[in-house]
mmCIF file of C-alpha atoms in Angstrom:
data_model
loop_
_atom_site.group_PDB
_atom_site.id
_atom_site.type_symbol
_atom_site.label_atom_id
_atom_site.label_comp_id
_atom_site.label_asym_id
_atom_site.label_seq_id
_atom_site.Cartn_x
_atom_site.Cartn_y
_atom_site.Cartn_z
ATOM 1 C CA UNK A 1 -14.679 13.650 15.824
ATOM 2 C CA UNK A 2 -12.203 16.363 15.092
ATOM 3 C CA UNK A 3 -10.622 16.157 18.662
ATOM 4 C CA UNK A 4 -10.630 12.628 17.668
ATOM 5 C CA UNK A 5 -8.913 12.694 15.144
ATOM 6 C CA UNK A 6 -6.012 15.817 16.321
ATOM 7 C CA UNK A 7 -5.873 13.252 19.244
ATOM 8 C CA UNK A 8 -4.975 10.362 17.200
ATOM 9 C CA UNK A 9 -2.421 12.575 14.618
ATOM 10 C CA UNK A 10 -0.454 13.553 17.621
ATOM 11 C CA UNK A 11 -0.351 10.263 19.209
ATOM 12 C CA UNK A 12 0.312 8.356 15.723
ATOM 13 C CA UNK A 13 3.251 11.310 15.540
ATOM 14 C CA UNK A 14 4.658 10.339 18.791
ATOM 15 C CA UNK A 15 5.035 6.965 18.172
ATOM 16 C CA UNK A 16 2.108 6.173 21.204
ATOM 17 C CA UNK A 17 -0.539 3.767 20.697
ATOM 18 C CA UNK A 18 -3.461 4.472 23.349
ATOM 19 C CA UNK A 19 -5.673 0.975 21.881
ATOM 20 C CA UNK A 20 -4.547 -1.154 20.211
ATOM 21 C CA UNK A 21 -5.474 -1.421 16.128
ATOM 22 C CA UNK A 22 -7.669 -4.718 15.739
ATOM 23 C CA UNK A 23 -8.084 -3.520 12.111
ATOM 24 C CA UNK A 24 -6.950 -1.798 8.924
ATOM 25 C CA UNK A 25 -8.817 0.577 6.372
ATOM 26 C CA UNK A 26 -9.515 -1.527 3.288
ATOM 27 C CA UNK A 27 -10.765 -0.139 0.260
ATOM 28 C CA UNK A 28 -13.982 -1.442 -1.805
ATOM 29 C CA UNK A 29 -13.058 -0.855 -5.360
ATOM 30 C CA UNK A 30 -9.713 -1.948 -5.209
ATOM 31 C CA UNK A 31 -7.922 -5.468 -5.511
ATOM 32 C CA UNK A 32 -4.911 -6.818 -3.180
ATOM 33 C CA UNK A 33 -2.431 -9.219 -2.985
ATOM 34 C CA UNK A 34 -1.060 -11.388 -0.368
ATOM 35 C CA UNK A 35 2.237 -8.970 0.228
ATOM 36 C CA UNK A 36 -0.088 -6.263 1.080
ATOM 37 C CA UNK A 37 -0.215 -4.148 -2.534
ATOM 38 C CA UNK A 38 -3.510 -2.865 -3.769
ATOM 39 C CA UNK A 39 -3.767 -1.670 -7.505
ATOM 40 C CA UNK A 40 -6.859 0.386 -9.102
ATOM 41 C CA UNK A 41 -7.818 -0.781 -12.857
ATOM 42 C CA UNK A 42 -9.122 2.186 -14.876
ATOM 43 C CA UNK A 43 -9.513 0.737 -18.565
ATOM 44 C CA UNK A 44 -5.693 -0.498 -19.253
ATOM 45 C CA UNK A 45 -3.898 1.785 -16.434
ATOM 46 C CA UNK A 46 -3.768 0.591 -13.188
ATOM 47 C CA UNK A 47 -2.665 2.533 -9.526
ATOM 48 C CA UNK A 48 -0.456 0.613 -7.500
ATOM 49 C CA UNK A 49 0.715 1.398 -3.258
ATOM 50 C CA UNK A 50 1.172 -0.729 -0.605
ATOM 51 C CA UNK A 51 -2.156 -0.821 2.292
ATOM 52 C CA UNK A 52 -2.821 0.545 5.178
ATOM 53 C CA UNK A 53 -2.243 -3.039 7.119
ATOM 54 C CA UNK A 54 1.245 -2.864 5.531
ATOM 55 C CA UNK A 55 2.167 0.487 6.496
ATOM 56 C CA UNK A 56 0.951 -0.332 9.866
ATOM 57 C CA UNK A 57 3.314 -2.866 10.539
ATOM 58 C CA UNK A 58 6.013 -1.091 8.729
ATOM 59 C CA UNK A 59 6.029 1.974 11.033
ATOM 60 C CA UNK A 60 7.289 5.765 9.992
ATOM 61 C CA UNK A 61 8.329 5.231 6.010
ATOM 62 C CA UNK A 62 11.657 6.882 5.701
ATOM 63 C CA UNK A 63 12.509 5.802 1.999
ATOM 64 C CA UNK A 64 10.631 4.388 -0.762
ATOM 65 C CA UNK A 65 12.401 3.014 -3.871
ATOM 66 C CA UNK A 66 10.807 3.738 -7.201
ATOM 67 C CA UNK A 67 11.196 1.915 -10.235
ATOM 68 C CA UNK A 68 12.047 3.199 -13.120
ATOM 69 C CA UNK A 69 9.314 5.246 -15.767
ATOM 70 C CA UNK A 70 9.125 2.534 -19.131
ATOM 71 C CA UNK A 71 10.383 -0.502 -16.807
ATOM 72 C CA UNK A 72 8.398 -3.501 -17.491
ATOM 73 C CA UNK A 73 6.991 -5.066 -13.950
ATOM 74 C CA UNK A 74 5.975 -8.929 -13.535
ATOM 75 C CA UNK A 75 3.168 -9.450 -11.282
ATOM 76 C CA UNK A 76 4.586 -11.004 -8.501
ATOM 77 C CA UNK A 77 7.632 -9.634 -8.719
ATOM 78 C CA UNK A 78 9.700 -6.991 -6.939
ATOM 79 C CA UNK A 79 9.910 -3.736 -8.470
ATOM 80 C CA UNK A 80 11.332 -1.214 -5.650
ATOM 81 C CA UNK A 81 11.255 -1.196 -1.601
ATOM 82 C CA UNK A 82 10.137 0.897 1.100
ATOM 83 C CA UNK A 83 12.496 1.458 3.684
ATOM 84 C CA UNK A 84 10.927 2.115 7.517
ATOM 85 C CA UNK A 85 12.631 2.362 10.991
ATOM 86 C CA UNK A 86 11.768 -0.541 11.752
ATOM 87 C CA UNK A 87 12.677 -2.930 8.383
ATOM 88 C CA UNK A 88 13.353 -2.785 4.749
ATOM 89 C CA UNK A 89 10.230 -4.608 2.362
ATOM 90 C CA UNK A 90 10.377 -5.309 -1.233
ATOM 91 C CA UNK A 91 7.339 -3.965 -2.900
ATOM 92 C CA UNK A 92 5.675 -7.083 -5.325
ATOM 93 C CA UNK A 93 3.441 -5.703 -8.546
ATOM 94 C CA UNK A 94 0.005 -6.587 -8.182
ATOM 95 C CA UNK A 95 0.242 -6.709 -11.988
ATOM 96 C CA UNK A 96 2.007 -6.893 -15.402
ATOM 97 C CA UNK A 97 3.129 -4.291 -17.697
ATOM 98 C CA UNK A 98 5.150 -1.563 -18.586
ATOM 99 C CA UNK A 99 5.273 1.360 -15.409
ATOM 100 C CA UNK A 100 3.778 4.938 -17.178
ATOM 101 C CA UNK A 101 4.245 7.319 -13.770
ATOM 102 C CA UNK A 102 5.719 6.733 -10.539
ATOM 103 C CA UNK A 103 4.992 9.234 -7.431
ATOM 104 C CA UNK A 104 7.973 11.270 -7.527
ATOM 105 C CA UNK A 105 6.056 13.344 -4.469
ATOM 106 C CA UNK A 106 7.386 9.997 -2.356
ATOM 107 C CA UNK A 107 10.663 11.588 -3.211
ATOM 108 C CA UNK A 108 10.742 14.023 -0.490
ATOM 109 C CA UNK A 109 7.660 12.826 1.384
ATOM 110 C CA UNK A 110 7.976 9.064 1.754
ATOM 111 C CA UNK A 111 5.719 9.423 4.600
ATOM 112 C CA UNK A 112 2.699 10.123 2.407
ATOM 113 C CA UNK A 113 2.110 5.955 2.169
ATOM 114 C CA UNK A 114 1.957 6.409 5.899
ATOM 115 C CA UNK A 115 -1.088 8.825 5.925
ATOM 116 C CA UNK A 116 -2.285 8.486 2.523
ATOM 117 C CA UNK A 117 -1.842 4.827 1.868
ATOM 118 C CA UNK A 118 -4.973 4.750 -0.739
ATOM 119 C CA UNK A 119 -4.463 8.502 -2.019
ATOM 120 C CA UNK A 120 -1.523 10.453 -1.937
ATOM 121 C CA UNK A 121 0.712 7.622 -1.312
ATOM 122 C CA UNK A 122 0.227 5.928 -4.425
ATOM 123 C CA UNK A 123 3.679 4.512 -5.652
ATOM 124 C CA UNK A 124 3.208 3.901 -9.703
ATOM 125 C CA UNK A 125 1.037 3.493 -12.704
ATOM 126 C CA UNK A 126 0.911 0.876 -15.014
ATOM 127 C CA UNK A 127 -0.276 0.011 -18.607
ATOM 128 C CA UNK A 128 -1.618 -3.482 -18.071
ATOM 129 C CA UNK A 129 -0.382 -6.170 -20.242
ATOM 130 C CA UNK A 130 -3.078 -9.275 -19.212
ATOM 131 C CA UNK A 131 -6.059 -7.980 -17.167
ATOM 132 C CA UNK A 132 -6.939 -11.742 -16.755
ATOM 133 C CA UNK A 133 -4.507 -11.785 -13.874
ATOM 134 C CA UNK A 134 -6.704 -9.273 -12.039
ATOM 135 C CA UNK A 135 -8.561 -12.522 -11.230
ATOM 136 C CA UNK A 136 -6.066 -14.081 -9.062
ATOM 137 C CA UNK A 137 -6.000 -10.989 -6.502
ATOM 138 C CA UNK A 138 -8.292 -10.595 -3.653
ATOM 139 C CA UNK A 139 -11.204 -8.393 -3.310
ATOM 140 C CA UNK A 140 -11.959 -6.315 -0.391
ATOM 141 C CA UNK A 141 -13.343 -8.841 1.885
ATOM 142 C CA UNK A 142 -10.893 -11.337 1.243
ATOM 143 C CA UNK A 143 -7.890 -9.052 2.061
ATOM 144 C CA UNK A 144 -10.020 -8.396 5.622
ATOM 145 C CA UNK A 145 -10.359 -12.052 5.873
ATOM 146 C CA UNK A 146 -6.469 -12.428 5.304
ATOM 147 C CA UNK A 147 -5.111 -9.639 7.781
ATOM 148 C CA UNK A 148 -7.219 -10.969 10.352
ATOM 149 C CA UNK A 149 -6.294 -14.012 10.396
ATOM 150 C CA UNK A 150 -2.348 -13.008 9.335
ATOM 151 C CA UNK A 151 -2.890 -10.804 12.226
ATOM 152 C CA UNK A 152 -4.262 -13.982 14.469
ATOM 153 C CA UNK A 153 -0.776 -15.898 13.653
ATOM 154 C CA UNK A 154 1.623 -13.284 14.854
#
């Protein structure tokens, strides 16, 4: 598994892809959105970063756009970018409220969402303003469901 793994590193690092990726990781506990954002609730604050299917197709992250600590964010809405070699995205907020943190790490390491997508890659935190809209975001299996078949299209 180790060997495995090295083997995979290096070739993700050279840009080589020896099968190719049928799937991406999706996380249980966590809701997503149709642009490919997940966001953890805890109480009122929630975690937002873009997924692992999204960084996939996005390629080496070379820039990620923050917004600002205190901005308000709209779910739905655009509130920074991440910047690849191969395009520019907008990043959508899986929710509404005012942003507490952002991951000022992605600073210097914007490659973090490309290895830690779920962990270290996090992009900001939120105070949610209307956890009914939680509701309208897909669970775990749904998001499979969607990348599978967005995958299917393309």
């Amino acid at each position: 598994m180790a060997l495995r793994l090295f083997a995979s590193t290096t070739v993700s690092k050279l840009g080589i892809s020896l099968l190719p990726r049928s799937f991406a990781t999706v996380i249980g506990d966590l809701k997503y959105t149709d642009s490919h954002e997940w966001v953890k609730v805890e109480g009122n604050s929630a975690t937002v970063g873009i997924t692992d299917h999204a960084q996939d197709h996005l390629g080496d992250v070379v820039y990620v756009e923050l917004p600002e600590e205190g901005a308000s964010v709209t779910q739905g809405s655009p509130f920074g970018a991440v910047e690849s070699v191969k395009a520019t995205s907008d990043i959508n907020s899986p929710v509404s409220g005012k942003v507490t943190e952002v991951n000022k790490e992605l600073e210097n390491s914007p490659a973090l969402i490309n290895g830690h997508p779920y962990g270290q890659g996090w992009i900001m935190k939120v105070e949610v303003s209307d956890s009914g809209e939680l509701n309208s975001l897909m669970d775990s299996e749904k998001y499979s469901k969607f990348c599978e078949e967005e995958d299917a299209k393309h």
